[in-house]
PDB file of C-alpha atoms and ligand atoms in Angstrom:
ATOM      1  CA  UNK A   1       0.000   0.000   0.000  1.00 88.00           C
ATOM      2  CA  UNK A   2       1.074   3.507  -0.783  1.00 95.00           C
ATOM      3  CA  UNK A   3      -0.174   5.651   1.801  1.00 97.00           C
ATOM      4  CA  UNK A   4      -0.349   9.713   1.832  1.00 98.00           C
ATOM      5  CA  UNK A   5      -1.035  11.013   5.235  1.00 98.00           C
ATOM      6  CA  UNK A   6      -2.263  14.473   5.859  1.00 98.00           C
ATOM      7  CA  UNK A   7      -2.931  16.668   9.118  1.00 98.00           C
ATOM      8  CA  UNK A   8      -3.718  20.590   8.717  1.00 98.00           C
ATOM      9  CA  UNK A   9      -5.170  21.377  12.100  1.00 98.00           C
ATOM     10  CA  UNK A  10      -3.721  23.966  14.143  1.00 98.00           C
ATOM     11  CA  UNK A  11      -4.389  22.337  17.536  1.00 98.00           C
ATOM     12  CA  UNK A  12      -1.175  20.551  17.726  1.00 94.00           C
ATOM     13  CA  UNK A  13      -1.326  17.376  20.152  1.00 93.00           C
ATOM     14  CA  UNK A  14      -5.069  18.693  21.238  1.00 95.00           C
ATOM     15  CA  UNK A  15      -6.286  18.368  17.866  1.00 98.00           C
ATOM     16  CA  UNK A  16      -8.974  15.261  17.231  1.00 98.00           C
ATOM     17  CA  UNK A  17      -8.545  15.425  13.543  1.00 98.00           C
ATOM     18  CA  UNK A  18      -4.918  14.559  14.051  1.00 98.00           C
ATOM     19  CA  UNK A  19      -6.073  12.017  16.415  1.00 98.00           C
ATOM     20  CA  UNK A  20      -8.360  10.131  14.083  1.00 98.00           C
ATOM     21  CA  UNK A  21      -6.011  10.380  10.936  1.00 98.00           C
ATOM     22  CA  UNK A  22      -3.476   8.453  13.016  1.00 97.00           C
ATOM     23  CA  UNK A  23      -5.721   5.748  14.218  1.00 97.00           C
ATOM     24  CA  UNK A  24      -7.251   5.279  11.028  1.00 98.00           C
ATOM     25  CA  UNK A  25      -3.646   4.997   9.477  1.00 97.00           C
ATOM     26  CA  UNK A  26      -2.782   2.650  12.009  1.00 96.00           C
ATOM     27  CA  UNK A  27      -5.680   0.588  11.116  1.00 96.00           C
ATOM     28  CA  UNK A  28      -4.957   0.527   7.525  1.00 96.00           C
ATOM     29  CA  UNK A  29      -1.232  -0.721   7.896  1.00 94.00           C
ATOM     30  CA  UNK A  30      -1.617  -2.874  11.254  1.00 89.00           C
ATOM     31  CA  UNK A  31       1.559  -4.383  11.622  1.00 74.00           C
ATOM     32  CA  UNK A  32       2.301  -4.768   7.402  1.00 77.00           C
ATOM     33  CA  UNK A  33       4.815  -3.013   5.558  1.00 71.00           C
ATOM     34  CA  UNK A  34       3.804   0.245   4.485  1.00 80.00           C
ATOM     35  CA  UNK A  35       4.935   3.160   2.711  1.00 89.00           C
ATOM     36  CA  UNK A  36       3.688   6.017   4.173  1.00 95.00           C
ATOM     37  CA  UNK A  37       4.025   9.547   3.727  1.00 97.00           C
ATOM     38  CA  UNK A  38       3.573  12.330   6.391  1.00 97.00           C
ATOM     39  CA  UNK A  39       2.870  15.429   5.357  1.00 98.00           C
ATOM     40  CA  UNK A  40       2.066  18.182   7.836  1.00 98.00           C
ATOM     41  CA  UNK A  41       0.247  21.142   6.210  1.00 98.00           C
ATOM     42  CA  UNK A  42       0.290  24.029   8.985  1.00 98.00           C
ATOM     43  CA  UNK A  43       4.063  22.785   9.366  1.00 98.00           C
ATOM     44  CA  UNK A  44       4.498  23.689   5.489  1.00 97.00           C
ATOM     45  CA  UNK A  45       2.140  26.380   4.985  1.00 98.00           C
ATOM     46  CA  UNK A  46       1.843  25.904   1.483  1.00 98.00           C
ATOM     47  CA  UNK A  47       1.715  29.148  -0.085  1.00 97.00           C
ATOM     48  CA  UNK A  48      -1.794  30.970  -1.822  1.00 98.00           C
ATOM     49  CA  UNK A  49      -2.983  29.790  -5.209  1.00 97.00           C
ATOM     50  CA  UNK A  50      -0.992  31.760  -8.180  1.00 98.00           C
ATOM     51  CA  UNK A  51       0.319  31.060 -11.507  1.00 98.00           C
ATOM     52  CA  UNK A  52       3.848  30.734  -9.960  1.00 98.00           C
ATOM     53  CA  UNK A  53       2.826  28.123  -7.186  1.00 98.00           C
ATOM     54  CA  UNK A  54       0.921  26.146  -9.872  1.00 98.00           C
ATOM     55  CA  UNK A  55       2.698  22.603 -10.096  1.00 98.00           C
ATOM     56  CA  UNK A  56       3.931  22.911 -14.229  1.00 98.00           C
ATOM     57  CA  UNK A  57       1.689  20.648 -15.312  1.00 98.00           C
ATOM     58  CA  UNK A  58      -1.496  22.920 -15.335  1.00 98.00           C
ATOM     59  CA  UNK A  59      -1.283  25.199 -18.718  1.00 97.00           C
ATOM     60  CA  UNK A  60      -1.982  28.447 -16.486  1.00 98.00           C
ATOM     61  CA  UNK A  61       1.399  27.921 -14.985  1.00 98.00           C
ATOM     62  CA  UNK A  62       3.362  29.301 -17.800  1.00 98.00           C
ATOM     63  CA  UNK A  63       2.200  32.894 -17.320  1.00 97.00           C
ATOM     64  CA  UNK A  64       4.272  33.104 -14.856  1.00 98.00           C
ATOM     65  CA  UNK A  65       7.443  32.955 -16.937  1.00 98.00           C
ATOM     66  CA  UNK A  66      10.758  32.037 -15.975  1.00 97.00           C
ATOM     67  CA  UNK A  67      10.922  31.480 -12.057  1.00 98.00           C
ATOM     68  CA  UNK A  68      14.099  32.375  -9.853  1.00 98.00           C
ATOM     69  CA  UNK A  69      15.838  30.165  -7.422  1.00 98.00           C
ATOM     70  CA  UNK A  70      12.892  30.670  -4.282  1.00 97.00           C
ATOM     71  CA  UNK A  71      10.217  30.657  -6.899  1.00 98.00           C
ATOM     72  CA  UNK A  72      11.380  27.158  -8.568  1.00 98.00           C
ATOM     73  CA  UNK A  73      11.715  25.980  -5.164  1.00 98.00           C
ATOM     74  CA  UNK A  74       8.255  26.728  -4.350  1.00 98.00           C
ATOM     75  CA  UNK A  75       7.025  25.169  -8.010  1.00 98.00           C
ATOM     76  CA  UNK A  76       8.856  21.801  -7.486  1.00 98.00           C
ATOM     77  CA  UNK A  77       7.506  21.862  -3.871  1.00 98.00           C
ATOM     78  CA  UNK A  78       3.989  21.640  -6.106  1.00 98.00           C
ATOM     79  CA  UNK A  79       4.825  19.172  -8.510  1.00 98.00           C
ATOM     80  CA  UNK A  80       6.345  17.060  -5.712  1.00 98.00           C
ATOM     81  CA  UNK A  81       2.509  17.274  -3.881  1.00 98.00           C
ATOM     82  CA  UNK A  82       0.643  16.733  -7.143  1.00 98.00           C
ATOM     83  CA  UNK A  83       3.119  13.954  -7.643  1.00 98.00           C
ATOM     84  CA  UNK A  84       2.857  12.736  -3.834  1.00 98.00           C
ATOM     85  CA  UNK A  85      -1.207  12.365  -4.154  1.00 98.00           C
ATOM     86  CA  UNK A  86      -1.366  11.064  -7.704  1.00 98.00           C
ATOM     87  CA  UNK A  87       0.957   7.895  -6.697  1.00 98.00           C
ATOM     88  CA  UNK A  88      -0.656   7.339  -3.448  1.00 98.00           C
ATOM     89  CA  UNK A  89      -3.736   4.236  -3.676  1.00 96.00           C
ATOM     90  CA  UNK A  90      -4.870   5.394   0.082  1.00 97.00           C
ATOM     91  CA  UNK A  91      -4.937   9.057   1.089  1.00 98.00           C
ATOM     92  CA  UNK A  92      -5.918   9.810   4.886  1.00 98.00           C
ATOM     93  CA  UNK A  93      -6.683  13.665   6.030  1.00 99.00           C
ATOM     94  CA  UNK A  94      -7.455  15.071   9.025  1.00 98.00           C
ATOM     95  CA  UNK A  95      -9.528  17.935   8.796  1.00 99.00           C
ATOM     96  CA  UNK A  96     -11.058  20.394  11.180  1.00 98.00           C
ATOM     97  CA  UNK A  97     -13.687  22.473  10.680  1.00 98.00           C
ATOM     98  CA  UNK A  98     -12.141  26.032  11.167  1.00 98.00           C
ATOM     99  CA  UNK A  99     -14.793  29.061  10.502  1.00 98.00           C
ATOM    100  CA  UNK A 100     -17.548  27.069   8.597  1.00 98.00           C
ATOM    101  CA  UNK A 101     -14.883  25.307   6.287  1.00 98.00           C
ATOM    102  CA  UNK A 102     -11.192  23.869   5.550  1.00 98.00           C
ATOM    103  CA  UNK A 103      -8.171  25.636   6.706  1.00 98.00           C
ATOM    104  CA  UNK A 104      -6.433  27.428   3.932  1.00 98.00           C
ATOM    105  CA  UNK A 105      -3.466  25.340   4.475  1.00 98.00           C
ATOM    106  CA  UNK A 106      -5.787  22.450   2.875  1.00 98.00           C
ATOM    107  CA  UNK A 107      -7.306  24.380   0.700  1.00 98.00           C
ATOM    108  CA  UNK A 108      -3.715  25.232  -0.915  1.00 98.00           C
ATOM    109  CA  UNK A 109      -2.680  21.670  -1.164  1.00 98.00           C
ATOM    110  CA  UNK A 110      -6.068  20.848  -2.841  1.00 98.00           C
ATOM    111  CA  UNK A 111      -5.561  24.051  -5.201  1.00 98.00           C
ATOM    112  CA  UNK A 112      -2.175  21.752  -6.413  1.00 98.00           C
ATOM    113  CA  UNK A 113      -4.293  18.647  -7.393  1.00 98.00           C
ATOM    114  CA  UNK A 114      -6.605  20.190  -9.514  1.00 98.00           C
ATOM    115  CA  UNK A 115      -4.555  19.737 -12.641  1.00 98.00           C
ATOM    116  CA  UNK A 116      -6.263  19.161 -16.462  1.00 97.00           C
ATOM    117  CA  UNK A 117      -5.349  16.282 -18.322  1.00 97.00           C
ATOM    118  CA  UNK A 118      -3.597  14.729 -14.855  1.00 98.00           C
ATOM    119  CA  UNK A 119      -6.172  14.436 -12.519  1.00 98.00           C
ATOM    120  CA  UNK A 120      -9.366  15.279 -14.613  1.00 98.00           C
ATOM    121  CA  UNK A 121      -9.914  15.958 -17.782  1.00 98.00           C
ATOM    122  CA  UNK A 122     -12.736  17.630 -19.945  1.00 94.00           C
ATOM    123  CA  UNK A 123     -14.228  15.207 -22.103  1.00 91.00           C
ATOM    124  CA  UNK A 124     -17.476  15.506 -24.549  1.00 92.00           C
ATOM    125  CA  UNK A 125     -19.870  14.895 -21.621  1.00 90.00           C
ATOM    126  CA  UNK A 126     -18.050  17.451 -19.721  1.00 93.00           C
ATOM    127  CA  UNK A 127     -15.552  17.056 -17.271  1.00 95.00           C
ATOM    128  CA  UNK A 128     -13.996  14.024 -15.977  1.00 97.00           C
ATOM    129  CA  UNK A 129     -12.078  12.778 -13.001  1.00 98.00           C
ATOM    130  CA  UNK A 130      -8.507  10.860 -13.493  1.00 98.00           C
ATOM    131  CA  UNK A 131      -8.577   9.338 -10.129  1.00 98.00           C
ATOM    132  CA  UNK A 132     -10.787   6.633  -9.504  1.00 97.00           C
ATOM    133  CA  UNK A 133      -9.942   3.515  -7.789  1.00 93.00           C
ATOM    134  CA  UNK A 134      -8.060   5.558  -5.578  1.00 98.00           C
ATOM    135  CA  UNK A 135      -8.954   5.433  -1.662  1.00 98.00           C
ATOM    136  CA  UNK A 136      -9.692   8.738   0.232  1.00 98.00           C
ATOM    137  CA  UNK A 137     -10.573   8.765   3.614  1.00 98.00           C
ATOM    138  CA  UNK A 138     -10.956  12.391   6.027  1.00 98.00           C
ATOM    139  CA  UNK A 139     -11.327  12.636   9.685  1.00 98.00           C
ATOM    140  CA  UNK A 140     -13.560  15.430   9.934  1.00 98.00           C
ATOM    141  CA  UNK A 141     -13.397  17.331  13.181  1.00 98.00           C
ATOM    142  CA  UNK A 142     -16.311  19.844  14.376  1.00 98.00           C
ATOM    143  CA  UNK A 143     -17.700  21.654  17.152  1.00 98.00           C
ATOM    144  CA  UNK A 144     -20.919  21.979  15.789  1.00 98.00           C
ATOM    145  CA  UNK A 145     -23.466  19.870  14.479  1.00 98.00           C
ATOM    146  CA  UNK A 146     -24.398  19.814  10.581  1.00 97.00           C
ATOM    147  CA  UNK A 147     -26.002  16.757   9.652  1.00 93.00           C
ATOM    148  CA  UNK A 148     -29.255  16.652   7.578  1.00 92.00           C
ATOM    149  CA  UNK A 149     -32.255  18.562   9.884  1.00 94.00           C
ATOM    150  CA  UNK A 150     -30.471  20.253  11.823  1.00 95.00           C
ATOM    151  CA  UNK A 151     -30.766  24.435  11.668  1.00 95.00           C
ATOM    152  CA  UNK A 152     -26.957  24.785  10.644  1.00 96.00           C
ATOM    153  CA  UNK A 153     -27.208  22.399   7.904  1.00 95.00           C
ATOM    154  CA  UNK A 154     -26.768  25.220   5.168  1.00 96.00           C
ATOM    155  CA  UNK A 155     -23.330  26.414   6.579  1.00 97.00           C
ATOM    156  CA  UNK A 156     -21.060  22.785   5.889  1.00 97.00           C
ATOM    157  CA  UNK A 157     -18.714  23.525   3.616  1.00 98.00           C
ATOM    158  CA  UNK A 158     -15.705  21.594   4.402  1.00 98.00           C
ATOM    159  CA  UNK A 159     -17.788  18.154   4.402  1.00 98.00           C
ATOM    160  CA  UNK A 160     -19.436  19.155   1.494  1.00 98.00           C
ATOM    161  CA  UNK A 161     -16.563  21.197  -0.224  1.00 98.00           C
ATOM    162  CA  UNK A 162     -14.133  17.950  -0.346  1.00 98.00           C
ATOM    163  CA  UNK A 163     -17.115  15.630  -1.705  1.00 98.00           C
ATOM    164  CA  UNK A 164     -17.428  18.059  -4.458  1.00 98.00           C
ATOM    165  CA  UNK A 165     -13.314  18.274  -4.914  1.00 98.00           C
ATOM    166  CA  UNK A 166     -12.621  14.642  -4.655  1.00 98.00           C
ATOM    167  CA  UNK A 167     -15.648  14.061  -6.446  1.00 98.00           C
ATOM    168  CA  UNK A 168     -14.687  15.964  -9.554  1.00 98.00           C
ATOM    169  CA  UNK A 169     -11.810  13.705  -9.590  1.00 98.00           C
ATOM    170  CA  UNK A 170     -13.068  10.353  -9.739  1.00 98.00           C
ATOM    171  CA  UNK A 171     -12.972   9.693  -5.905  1.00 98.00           C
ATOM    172  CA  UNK A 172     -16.012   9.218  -3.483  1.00 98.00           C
ATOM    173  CA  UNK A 173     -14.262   9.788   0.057  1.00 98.00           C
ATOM    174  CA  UNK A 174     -15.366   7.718   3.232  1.00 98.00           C
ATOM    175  CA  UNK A 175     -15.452  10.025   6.144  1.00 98.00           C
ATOM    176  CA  UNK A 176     -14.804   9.318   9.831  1.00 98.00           C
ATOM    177  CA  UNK A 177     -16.974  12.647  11.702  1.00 98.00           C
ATOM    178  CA  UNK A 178     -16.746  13.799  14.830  1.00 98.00           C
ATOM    179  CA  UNK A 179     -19.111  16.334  15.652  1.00 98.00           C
ATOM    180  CA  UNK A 180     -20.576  18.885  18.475  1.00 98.00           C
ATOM    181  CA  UNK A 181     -17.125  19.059  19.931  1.00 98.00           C
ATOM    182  CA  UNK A 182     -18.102  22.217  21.581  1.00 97.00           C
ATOM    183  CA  UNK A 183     -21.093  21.292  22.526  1.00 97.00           C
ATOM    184  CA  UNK A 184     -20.229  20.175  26.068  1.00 98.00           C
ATOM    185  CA  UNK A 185     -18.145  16.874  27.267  1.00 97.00           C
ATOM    186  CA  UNK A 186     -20.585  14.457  27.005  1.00 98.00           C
ATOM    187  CA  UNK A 187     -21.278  14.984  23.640  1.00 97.00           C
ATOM    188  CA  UNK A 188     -17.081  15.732  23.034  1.00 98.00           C
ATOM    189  CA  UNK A 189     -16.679  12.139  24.664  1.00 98.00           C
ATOM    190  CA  UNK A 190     -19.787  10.337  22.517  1.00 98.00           C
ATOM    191  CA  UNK A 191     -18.430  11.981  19.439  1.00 98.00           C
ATOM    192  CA  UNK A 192     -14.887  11.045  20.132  1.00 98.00           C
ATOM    193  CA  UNK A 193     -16.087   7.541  21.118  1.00 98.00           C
ATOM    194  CA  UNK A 194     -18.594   6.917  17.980  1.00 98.00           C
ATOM    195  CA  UNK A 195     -15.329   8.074  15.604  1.00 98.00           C
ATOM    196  CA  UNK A 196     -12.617   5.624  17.120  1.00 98.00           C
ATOM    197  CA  UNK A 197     -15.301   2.807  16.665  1.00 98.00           C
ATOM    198  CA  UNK A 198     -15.618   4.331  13.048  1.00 98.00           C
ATOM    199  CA  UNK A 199     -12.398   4.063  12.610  1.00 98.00           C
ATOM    200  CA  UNK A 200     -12.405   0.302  13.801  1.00 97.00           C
ATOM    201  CA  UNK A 201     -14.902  -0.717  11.528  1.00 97.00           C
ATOM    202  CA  UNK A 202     -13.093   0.635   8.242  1.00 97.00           C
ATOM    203  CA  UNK A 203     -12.152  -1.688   5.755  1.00 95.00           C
ATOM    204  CA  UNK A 204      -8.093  -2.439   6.613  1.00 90.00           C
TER     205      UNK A 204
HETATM  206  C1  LIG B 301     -10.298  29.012  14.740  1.00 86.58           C
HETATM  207  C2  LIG B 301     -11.391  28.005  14.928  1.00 86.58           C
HETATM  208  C3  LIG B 301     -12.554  28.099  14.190  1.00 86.58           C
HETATM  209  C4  LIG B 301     -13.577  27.169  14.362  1.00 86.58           C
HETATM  210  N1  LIG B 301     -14.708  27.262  13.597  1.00 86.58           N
HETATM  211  C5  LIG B 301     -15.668  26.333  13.727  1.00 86.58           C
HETATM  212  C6  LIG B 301     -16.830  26.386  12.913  1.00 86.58           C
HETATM  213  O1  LIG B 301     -17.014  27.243  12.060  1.00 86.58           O
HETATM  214  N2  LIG B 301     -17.769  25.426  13.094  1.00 86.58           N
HETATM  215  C7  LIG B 301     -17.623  24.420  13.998  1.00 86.58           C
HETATM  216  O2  LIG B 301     -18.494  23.561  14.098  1.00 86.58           O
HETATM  217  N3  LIG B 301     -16.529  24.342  14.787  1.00 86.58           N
HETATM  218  C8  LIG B 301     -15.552  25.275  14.666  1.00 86.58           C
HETATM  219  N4  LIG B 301     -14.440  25.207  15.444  1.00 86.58           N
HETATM  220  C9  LIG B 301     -14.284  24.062  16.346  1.00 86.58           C
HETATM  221  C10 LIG B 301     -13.436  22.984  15.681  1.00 86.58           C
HETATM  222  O3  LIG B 301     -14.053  22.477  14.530  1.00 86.58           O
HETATM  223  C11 LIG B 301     -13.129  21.883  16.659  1.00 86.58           C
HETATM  224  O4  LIG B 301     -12.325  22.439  17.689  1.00 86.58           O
HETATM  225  C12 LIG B 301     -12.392  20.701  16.030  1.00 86.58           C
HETATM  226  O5  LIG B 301     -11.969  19.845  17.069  1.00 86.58           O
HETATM  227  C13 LIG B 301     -11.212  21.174  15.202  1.00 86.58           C
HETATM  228  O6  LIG B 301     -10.443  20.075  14.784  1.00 86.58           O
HETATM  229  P1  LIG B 301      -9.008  19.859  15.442  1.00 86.58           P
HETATM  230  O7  LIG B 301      -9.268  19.526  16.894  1.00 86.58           O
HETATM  231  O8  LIG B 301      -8.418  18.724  14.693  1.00 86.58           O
HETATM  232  O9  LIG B 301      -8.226  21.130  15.254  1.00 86.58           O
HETATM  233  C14 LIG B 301     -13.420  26.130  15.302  1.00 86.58           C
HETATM  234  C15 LIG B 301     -12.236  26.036  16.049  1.00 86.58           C
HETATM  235  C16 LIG B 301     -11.228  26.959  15.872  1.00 86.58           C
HETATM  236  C17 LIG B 301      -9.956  26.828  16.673  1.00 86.58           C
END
């Protein structure tokens, strides 16, 4: 298994979504050989969205002309993501909720993938993802509660934001939630305790 193995919350060691994206790695590889690899976002801070942070493959790259020695660094630090997530077969991400969506740390990486003719293309029935068969899985962390009847339903959009990215691609994600963090500790401990047992009944 090739494994690609996210984190981009800011909570360090408090963080659940951290939590959960190591369990449900450790589930996945048990005690078999692996290759796995780490990547933590907030620890990177991959830059905004430009033409110059564009890995080379996308067309819109090449406006920005001939990078110098920081900017190249910055491009091949794209290409090597793009390159990282289109040879993984498993990718695991831990993802709060952080002001009604992703962290812009996430959102960068994700702003890397979207590449024509790599990991979708635009075909006569419109556009088509590149990446199916691949195996996405996010540990989504939240202190509020979104699910369907409930009054803040309307206001997911990191749930509903990477369904629509990985979607576009080819992928349908499984998710591991943990919700109403905030809203007191018995529902923090319940949530916690309905993801871990989530996480035990994925597919290894
Ligand atoms: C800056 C910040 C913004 C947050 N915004 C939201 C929000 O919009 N909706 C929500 O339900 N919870 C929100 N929360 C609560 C987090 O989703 C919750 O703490 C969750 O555990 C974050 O995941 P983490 O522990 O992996 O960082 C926010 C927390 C922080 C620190």
């Amino acid at each position: 298994m090739k494994l690609l193995h996210l984190d981009a919350s800011i909570l360090g060691t408090g963080s659940v979504s951290r939590e959960l994206s190591a369990l449900i790695v450790r589930r996945l590889t048990g005690d078999a050989p692996a290759a796995v690899t780490y990547r933590d976002l907030v620890a990177e801070d991959p830059p905004h969205l430009t033409a110059a942070t564009l890995p080379g493959a996308h067309p819109v790259s090449a406006m920005a002309g001939t990078l110098d020695a920081a900017g190249q660094d910055v491009r091949d630090a794209s290409d090597r993501m793009l390159a990282e997530f289109v040879a993984a077969d498993t990718v695991v991400i831990g993802v709060p909720m952080y002001n009604f969506t992703i962290p812009s740390q996430l959102k960068a990486w994700i702003d890397r993938l979207l590449v024509p003719g790599t990991t979708f293309r635009y075909g006569a029935a419109g556009p088509e993802g590149l990446m199916g068969g691949k195996r996405v899985i996010l540990a989504l962390a939240r202190g509020g509660f979104y699910g369907p009847g409930t009054a803040s339903v309307s206001a997911e959009h990191a749930e509903h934001y990477l369904r629509t990215v990985f979607g576009f691609m080819g992928i349908v994600p499984e998710l591991v939630l943990a919700e109403g963090l905030a809203a007191g500790e018995p529902n923090k401990a319940q949530a916690l305790a309905s993801a871990r047992d989530a996480v035990g009944q994925l597919a290894a």
